[in-house]
Tab-separated table of C-alpha atoms and ligand atoms in Angstrom:
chain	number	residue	atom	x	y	z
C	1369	UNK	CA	102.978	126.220	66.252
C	1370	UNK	CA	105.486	129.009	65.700
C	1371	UNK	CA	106.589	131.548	67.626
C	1372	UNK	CA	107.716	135.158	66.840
C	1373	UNK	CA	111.535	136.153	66.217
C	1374	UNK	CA	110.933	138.637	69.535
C	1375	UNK	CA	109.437	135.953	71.374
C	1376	UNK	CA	111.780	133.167	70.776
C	1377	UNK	CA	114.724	136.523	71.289
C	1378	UNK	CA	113.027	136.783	74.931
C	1379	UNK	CA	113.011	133.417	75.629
C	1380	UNK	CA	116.641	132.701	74.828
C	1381	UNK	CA	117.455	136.503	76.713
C	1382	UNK	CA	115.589	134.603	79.966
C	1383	UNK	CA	118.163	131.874	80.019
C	1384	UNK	CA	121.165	134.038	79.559
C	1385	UNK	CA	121.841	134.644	76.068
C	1386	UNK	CA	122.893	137.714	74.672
C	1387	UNK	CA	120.457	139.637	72.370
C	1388	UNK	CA	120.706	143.090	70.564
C	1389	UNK	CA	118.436	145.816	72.394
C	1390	UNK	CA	115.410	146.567	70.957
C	1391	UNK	CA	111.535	146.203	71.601
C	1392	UNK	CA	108.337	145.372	69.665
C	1393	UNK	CA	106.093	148.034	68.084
C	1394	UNK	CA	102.902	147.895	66.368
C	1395	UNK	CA	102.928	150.984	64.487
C	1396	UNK	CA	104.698	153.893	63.405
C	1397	UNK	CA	104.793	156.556	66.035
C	1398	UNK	CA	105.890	153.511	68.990
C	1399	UNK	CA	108.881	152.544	66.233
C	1400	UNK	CA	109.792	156.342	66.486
C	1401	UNK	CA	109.907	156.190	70.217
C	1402	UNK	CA	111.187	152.881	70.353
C	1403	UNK	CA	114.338	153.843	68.024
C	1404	UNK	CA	114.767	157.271	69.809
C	1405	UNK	CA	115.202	155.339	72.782
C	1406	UNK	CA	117.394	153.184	72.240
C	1407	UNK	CA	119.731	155.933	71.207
C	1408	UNK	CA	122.113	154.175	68.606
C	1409	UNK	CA	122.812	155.732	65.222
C	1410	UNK	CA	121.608	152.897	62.872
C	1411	UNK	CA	118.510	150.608	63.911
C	1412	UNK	CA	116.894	147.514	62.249
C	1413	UNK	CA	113.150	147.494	61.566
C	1414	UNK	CA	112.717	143.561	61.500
C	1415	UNK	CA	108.936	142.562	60.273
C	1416	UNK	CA	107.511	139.890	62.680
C	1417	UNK	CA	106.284	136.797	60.397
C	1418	UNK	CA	105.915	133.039	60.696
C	1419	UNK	CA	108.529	133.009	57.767
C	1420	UNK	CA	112.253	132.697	56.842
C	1421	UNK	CA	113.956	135.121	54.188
C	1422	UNK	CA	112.825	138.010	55.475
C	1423	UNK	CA	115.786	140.168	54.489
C	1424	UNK	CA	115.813	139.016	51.128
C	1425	UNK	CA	111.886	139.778	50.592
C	1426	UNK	CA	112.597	143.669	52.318
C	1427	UNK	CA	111.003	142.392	55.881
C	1428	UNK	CA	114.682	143.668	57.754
C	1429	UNK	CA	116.042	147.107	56.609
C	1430	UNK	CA	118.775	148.960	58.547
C	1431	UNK	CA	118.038	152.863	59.269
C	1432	UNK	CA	119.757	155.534	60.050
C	1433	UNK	CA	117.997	157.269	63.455
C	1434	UNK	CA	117.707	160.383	61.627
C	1435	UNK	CA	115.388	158.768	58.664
C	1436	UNK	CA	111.777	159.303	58.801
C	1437	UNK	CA	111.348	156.122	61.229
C	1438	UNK	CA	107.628	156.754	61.257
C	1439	UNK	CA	107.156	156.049	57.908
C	1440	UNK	CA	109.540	153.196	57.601
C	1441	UNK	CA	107.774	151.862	59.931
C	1442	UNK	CA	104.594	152.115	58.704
C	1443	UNK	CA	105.726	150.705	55.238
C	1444	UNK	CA	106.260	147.695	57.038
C	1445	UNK	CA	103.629	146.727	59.094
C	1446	UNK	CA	100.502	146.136	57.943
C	1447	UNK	CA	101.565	145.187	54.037
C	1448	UNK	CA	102.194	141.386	53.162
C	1449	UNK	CA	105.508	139.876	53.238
C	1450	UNK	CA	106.033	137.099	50.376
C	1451	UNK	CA	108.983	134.631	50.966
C	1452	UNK	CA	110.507	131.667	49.436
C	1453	UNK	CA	108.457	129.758	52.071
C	1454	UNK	CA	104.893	131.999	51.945
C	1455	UNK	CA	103.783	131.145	48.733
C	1456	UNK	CA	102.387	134.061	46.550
C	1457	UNK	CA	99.713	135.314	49.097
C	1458	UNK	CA	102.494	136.072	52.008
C	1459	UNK	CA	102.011	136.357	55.527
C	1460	UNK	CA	100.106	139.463	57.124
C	1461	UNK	CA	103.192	141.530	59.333
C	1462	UNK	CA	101.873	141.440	63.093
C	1463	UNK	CA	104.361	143.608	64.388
C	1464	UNK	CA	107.626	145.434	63.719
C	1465	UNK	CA	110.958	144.674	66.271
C	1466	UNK	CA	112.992	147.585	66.214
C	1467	UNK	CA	116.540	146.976	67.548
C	1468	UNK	CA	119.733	148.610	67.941
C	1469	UNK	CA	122.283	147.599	65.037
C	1470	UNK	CA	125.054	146.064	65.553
C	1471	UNK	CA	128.451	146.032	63.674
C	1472	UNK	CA	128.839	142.445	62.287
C	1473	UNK	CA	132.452	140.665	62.686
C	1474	UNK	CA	130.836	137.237	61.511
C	1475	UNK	CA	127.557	135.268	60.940
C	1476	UNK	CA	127.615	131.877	62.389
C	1477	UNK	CA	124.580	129.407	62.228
C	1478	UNK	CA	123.046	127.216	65.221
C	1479	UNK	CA	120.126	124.862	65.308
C	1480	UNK	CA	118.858	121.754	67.159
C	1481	UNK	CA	116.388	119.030	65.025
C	1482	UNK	CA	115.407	115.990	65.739
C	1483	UNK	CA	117.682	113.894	63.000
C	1484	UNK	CA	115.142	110.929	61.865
C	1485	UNK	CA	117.802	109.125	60.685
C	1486	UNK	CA	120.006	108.670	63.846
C	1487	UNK	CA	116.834	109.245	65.693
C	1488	UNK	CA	118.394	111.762	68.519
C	1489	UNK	CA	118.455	115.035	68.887
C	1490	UNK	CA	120.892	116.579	66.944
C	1491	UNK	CA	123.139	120.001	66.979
C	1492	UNK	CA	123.961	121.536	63.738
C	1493	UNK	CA	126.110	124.415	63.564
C	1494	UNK	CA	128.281	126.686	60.902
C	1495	UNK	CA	130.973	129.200	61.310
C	1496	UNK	CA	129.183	130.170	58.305
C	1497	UNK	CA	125.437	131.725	58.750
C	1498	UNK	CA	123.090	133.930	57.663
C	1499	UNK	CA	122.099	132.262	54.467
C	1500	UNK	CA	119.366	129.858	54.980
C	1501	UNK	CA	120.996	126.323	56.318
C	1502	UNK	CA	119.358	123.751	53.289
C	1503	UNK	CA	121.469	125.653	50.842
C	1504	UNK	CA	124.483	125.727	53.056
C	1505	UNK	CA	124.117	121.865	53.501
C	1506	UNK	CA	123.624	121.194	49.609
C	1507	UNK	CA	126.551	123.690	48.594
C	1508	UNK	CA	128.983	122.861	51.477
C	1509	UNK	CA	128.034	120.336	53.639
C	1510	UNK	CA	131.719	120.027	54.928
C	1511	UNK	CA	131.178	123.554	56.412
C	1512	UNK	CA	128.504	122.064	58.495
C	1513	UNK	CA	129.250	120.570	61.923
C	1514	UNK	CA	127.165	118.163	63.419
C	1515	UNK	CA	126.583	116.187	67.398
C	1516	UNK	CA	124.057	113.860	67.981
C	1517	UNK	CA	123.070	113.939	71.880
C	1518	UNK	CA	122.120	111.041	73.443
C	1519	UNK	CA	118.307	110.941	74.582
C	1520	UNK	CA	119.759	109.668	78.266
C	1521	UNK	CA	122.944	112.085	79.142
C	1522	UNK	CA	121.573	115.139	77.024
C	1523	UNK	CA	124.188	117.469	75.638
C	1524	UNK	CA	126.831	116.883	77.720
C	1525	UNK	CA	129.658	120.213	78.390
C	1526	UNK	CA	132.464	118.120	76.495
C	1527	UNK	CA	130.106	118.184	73.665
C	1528	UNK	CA	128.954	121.500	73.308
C	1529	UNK	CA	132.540	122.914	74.431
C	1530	UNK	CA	133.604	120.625	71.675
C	1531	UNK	CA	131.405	122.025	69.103
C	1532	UNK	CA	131.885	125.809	70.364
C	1533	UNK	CA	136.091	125.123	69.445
C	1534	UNK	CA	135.106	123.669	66.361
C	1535	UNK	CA	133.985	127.449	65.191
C	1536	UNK	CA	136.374	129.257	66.896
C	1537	UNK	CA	139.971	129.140	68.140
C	1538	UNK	CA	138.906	132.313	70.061
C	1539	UNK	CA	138.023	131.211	74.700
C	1540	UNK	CA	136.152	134.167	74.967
C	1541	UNK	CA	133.812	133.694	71.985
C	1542	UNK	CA	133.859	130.060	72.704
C	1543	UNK	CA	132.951	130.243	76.020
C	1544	UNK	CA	129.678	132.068	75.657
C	1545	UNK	CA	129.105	129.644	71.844
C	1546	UNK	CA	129.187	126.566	74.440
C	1547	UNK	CA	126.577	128.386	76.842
C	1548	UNK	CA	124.762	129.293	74.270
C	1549	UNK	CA	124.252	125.921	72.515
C	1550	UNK	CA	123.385	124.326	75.976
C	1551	UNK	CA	120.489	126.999	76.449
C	1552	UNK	CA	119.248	125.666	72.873
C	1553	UNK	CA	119.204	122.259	73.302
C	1554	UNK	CA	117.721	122.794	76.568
C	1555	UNK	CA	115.059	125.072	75.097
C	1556	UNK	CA	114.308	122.739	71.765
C	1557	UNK	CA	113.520	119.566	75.057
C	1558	UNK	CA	112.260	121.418	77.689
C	1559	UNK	CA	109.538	122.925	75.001
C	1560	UNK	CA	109.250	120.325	72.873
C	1561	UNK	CA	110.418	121.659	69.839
C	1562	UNK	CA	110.449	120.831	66.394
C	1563	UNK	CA	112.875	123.149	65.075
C	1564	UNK	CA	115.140	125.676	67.330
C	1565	UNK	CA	117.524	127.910	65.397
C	1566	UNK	CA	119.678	131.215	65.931
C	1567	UNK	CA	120.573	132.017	62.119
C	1568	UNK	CA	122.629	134.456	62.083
C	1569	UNK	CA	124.510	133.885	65.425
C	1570	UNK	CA	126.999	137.142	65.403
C	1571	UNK	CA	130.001	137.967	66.690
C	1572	UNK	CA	130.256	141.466	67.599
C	1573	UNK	CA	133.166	142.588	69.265
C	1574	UNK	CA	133.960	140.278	71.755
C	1575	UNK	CA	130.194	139.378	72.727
C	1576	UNK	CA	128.285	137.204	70.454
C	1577	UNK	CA	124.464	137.371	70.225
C	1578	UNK	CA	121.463	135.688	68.730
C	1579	UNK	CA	120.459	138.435	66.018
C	1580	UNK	CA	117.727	136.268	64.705
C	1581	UNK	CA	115.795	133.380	66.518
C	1582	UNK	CA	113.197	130.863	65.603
C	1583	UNK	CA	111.243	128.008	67.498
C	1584	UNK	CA	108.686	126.019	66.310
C	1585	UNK	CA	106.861	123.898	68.656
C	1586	UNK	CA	105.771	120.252	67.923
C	1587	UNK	CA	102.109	120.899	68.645
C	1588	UNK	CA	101.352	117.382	69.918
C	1589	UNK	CA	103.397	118.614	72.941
C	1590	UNK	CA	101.741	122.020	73.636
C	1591	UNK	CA	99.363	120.752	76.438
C	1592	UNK	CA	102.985	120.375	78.598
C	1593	UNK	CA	103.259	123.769	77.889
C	1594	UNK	CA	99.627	125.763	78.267
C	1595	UNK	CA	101.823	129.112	78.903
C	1596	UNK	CA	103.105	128.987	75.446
C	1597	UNK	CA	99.424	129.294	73.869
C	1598	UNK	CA	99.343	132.795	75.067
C	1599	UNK	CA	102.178	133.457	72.297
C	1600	UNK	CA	100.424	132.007	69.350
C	1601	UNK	CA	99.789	134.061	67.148
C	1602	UNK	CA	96.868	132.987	64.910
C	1603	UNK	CA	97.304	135.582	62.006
C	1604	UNK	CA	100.030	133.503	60.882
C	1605	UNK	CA	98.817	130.259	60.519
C	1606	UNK	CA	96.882	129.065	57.368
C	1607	UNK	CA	93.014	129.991	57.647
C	1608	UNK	CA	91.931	127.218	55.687
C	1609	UNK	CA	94.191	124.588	58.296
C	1610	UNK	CA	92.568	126.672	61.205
C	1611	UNK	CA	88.893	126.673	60.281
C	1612	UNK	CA	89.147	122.661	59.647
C	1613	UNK	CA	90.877	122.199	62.659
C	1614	UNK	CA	87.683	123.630	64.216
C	1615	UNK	CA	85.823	120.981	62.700
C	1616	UNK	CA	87.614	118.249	63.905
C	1617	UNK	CA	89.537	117.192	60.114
C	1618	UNK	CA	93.085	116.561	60.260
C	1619	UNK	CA	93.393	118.682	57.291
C	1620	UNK	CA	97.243	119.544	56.178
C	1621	UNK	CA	97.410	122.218	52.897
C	1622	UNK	CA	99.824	120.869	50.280
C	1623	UNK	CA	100.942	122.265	46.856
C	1624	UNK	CA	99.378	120.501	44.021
C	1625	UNK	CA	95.906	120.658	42.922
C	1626	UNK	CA	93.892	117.931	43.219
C	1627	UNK	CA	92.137	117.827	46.436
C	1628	UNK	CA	91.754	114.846	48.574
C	1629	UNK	CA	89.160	113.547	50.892
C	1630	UNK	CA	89.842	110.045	52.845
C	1631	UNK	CA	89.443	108.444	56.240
C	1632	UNK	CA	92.065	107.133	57.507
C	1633	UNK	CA	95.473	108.437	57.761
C	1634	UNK	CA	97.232	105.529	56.504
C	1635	UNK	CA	94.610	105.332	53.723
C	1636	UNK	CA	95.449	109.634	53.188
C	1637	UNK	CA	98.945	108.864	53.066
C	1638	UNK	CA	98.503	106.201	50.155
C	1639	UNK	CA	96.225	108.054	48.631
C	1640	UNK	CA	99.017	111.189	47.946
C	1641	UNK	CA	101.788	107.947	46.728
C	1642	UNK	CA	99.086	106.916	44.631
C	1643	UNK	CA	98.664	110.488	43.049
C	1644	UNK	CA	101.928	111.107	42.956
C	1645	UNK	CA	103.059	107.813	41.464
C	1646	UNK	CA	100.599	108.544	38.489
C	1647	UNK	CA	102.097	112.015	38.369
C	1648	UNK	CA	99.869	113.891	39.791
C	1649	UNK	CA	100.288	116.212	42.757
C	1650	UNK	CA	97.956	116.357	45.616
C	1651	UNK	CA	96.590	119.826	47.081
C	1652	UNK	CA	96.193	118.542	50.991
C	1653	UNK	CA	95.752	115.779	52.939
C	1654	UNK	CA	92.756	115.243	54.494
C	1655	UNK	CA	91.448	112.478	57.347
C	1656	UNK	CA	87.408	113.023	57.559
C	1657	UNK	CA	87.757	110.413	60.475
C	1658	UNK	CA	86.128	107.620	61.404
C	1659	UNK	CA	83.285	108.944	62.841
C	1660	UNK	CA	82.244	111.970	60.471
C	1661	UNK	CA	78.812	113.347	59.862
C	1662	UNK	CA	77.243	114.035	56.617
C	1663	UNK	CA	77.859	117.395	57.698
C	1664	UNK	CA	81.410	116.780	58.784
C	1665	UNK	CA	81.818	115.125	54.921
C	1666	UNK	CA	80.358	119.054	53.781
C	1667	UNK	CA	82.883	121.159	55.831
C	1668	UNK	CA	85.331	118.900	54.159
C	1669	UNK	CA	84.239	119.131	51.003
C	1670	UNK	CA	84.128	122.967	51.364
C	1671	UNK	CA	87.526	123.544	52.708
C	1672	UNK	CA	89.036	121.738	49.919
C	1673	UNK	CA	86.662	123.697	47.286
C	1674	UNK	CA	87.645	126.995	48.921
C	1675	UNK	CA	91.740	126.334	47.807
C	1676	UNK	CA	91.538	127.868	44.395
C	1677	UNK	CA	94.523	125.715	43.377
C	1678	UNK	CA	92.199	122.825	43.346
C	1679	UNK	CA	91.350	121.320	39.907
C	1680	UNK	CA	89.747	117.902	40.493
C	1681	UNK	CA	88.523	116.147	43.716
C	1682	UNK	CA	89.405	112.678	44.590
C	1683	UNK	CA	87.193	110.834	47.394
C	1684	UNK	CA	88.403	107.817	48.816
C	1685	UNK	CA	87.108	106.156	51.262
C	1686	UNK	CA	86.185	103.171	53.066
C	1687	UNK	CA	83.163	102.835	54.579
C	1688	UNK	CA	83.429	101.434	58.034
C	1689	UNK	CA	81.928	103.223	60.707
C	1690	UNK	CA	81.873	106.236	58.090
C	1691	UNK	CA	78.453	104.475	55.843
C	1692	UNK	CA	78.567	105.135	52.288
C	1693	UNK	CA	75.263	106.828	52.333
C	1694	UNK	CA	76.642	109.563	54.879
C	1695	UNK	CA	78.943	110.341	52.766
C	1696	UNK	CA	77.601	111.037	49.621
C	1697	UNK	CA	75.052	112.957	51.356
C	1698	UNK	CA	77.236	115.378	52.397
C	1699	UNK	CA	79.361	115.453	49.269
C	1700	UNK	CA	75.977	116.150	47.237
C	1701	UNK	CA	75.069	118.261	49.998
C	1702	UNK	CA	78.070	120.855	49.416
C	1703	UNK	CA	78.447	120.564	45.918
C	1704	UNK	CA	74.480	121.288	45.191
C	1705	UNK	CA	75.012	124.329	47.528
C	1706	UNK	CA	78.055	125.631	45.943
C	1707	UNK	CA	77.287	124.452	42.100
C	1708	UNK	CA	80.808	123.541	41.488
C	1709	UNK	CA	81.974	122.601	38.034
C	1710	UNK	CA	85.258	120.580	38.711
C	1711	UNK	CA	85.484	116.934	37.981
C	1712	UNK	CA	85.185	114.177	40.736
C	1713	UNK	CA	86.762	110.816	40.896
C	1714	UNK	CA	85.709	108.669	43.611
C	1715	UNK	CA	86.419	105.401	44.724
C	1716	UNK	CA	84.230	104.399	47.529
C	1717	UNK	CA	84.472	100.543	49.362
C	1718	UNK	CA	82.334	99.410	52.538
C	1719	UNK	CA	79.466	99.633	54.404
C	1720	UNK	CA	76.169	101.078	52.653
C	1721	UNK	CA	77.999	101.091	49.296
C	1722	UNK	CA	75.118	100.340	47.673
C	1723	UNK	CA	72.950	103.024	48.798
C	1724	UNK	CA	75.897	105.732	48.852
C	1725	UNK	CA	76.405	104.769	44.504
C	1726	UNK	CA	72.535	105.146	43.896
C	1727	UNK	CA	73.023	108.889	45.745
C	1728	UNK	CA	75.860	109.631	43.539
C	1729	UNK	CA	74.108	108.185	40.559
C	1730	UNK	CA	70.937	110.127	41.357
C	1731	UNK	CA	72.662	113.321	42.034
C	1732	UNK	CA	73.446	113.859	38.308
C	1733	UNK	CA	76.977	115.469	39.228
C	1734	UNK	CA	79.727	114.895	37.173
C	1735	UNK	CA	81.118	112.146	39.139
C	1736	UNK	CA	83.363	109.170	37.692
C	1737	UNK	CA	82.998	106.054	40.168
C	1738	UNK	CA	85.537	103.612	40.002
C	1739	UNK	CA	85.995	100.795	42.054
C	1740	UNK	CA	89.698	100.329	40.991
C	1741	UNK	CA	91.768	102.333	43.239
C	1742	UNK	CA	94.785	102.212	40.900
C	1743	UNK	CA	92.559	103.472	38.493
C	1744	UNK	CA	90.862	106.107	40.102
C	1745	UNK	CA	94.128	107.760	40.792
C	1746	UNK	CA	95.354	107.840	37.932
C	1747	UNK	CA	92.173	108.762	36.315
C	1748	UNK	CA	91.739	112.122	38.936
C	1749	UNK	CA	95.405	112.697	37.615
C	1750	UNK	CA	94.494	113.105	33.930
C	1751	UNK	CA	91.129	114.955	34.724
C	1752	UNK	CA	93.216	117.623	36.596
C	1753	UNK	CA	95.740	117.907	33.625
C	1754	UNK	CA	92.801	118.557	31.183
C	1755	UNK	CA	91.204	120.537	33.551
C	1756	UNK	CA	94.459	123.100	34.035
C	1757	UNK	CA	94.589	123.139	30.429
C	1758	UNK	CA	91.198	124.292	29.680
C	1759	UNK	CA	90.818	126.913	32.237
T	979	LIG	P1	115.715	136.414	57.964
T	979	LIG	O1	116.172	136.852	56.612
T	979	LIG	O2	114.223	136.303	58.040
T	979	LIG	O3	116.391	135.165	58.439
T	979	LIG	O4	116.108	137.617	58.979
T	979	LIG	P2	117.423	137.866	59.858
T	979	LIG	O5	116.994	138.341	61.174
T	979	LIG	O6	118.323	136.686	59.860
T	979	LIG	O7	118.134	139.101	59.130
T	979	LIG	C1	118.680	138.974	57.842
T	979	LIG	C2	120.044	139.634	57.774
T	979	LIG	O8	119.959	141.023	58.092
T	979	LIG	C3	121.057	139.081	58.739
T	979	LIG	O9	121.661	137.898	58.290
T	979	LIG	C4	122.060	140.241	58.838
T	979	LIG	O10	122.998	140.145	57.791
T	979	LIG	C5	121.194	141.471	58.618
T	979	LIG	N1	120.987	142.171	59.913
T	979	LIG	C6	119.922	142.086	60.749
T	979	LIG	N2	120.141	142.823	61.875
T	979	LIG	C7	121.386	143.352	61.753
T	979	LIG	C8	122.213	144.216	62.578
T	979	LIG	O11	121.867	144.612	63.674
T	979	LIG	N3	123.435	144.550	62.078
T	979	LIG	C9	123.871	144.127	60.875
T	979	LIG	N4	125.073	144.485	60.441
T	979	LIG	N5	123.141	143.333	60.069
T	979	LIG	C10	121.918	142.968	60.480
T	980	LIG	MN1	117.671	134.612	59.875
């Protein structure tokens, strides 16, 4: 779950970190007010969306108070905002901060990940920021400054003093850097983050302020935090992830497009190597479970036929507690209701195999069993590539 630039802002403001004034509107006429009163000559309208890149994809402009705010404004919120990281149907803008602006003396960058390598949490940080911090680290990693905090001391103040001079040469700027860093890695634990991040962190004058914030919280730690629902905002978030969420499927969009249906999450995850291996690239993952229903099979098999990307279907699955026969119900079950033309590999193992192949067989739909799962894959592979081709 993600939270909102303002929220994360108010959050880090809470704790003691400096933020530029401002306040969150949600349409034209309370952006007038809200720029009126904050009385500065210039403000930023910043759209709110789950997304980096705003400012390159016209989500942050910079006004002068005497422009037609209202209309600004309203140009913003409401319309779509497509990013590097939206894909080409964008993210809906919720809201609209509007905050004083601020002269700029430098853009420095700040985050806290977990670092799967080392395994701890680690600090990153840049006297260089603003630009987005994967092209910083694959043009200039040197510029990059990293510290690893260990899991029992936490960041300790030699640490983040150390990494504050490390920017600066400056005590004053470095002073309020070192608090600032603590209040982050305290934030990304006490929250259990997956990503927190202050890109740009600016120096203006002799205060420096988080100008942009972003926290992303590791959902399998939200029931520490039940307060922290009441900031999700729902808008943002795939529909087709929410609505099988709903239904109990671990279901996880992806970019390719051959959808996938399997039990098991080890078995998922081998299925997408597989795929990719054969060159192929999978449009989700998706774990029916264990336990599904033939109707829980159908929602499946719906959610995956409502991506449009998706150019061939590949069900795996072994039948354990999941019985063949359930499953082909429901498979024949959504695609007789929805009269869908793509093609369908499936490789299906276990119990009530032979009753679930005599369904499939019966069914007259256009489905390729083969017991080989080597071969399935790379047979769903070439049916998508013809597929693509022909439509
Ligand atoms: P992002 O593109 O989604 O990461 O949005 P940001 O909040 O980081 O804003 C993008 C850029 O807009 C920043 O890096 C700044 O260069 C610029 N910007 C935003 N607010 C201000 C401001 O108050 N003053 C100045 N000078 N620039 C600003
Ligand atoms: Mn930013």
């Amino acid at each position: 779950m993600n939270l909102h630039e303002y929220q994360a802002k108010q959050l880090l403001a809470t704790r003691g970190v400096q933020i530029p004034k401002g306040s969150v509107c949600y349409d034209g006429l309370e952006a007038l007010i809200a720029a009126r009163a904050l009385g500065s000559e210039k403000v930023v309208l910043k759209a709110q969306v789950h997304t980096g890149g705003r400012g390159k994809a016209g989500g942050v402009a910079v006004v002068s108070a005497k422009d037609d705010i209202r209309s600004k404004a309203s140009e913003i919120i409401g319309r779509k905002l497509v990013t590097y990281q939206t894909g080409p149907d964008g993210k809906p803008v919720s809201a609209l901060l509007v905050e004083e602006f601020l002269p700029i003396d430098q853009e420095m960058y700040l985050g806290v990940v977990l670092d799967r390598n080392t395994g701890r949490v680690t600090i990153m940080a840049s006297a260089e920021g603003g630009v987005e911090i994967e092209t910083l680290a694959r043009e200039s990693p040197e510029k990059i400054v990293t510290v690893g905090v260990d899991p029992l001391r936490g960041l300790t103040p030699f640490q983040a003093r150390n990494l504050a001079y490390r920017l600066t040469q400056n005590k004053v700027l470095a002073q309020q850097m070192t608090k600032i860093a603590t209040v982050l890695y305290d934030i990304f634990v006490g929250f259990d983050c997956s990503l927190a991040e202050i890109n740009p962190l600016v120096v203006s004058g002799d205060r420096v302020l988080a100008l942009d914030a972003k926290l992303n919280l590791d959902e399998n730690g939200l029931f520490r935090h039940p307060e922290l629902e009441l900031l999700r905002d729902r808008s943002q978030e795939d529909q087709l992830e929410l609505s099988a969420n709903k239904d109990g499927l671990s279901y996880i969009k992806l970019t390719g497009n051959i959808g996938c249906i399997v039990n098991g999450a080890g078995l998922a995850m081998a299925t997408l190597d597989l795929i990719a291996l054969h060159g192929g690239s999978p449009a989700n993952f998706l774990d029916v479970g264990g336990g599904a229903s033939e109707q829980g099979v159908a929602d499946a098999m719906n959610i995956l036929l409502d991506d449009k990307r998706v150019k061939a279907v590949f069900i795996n699955i072994f039948g354990g507690i999941l019985r063949c026969d359930v499953l082909a119900r429901g498979v024949i079950r959504a695609l007789n209701e929805r009269g869908v033309a793509l093609p369908i590999v499936a490789r299906v193992e276990g119990t009530n195999i032979e009753e679930g192949r005599e369904l499939f067989e019966k069914s007259g739909l256009p489905i390729d069993m083969i017991p080989s799962l080597d071969e399935a894959a790379k047979l769903v592979v070439a049916k998508a590539k013809s597929f693509n081709k022909e439509s």
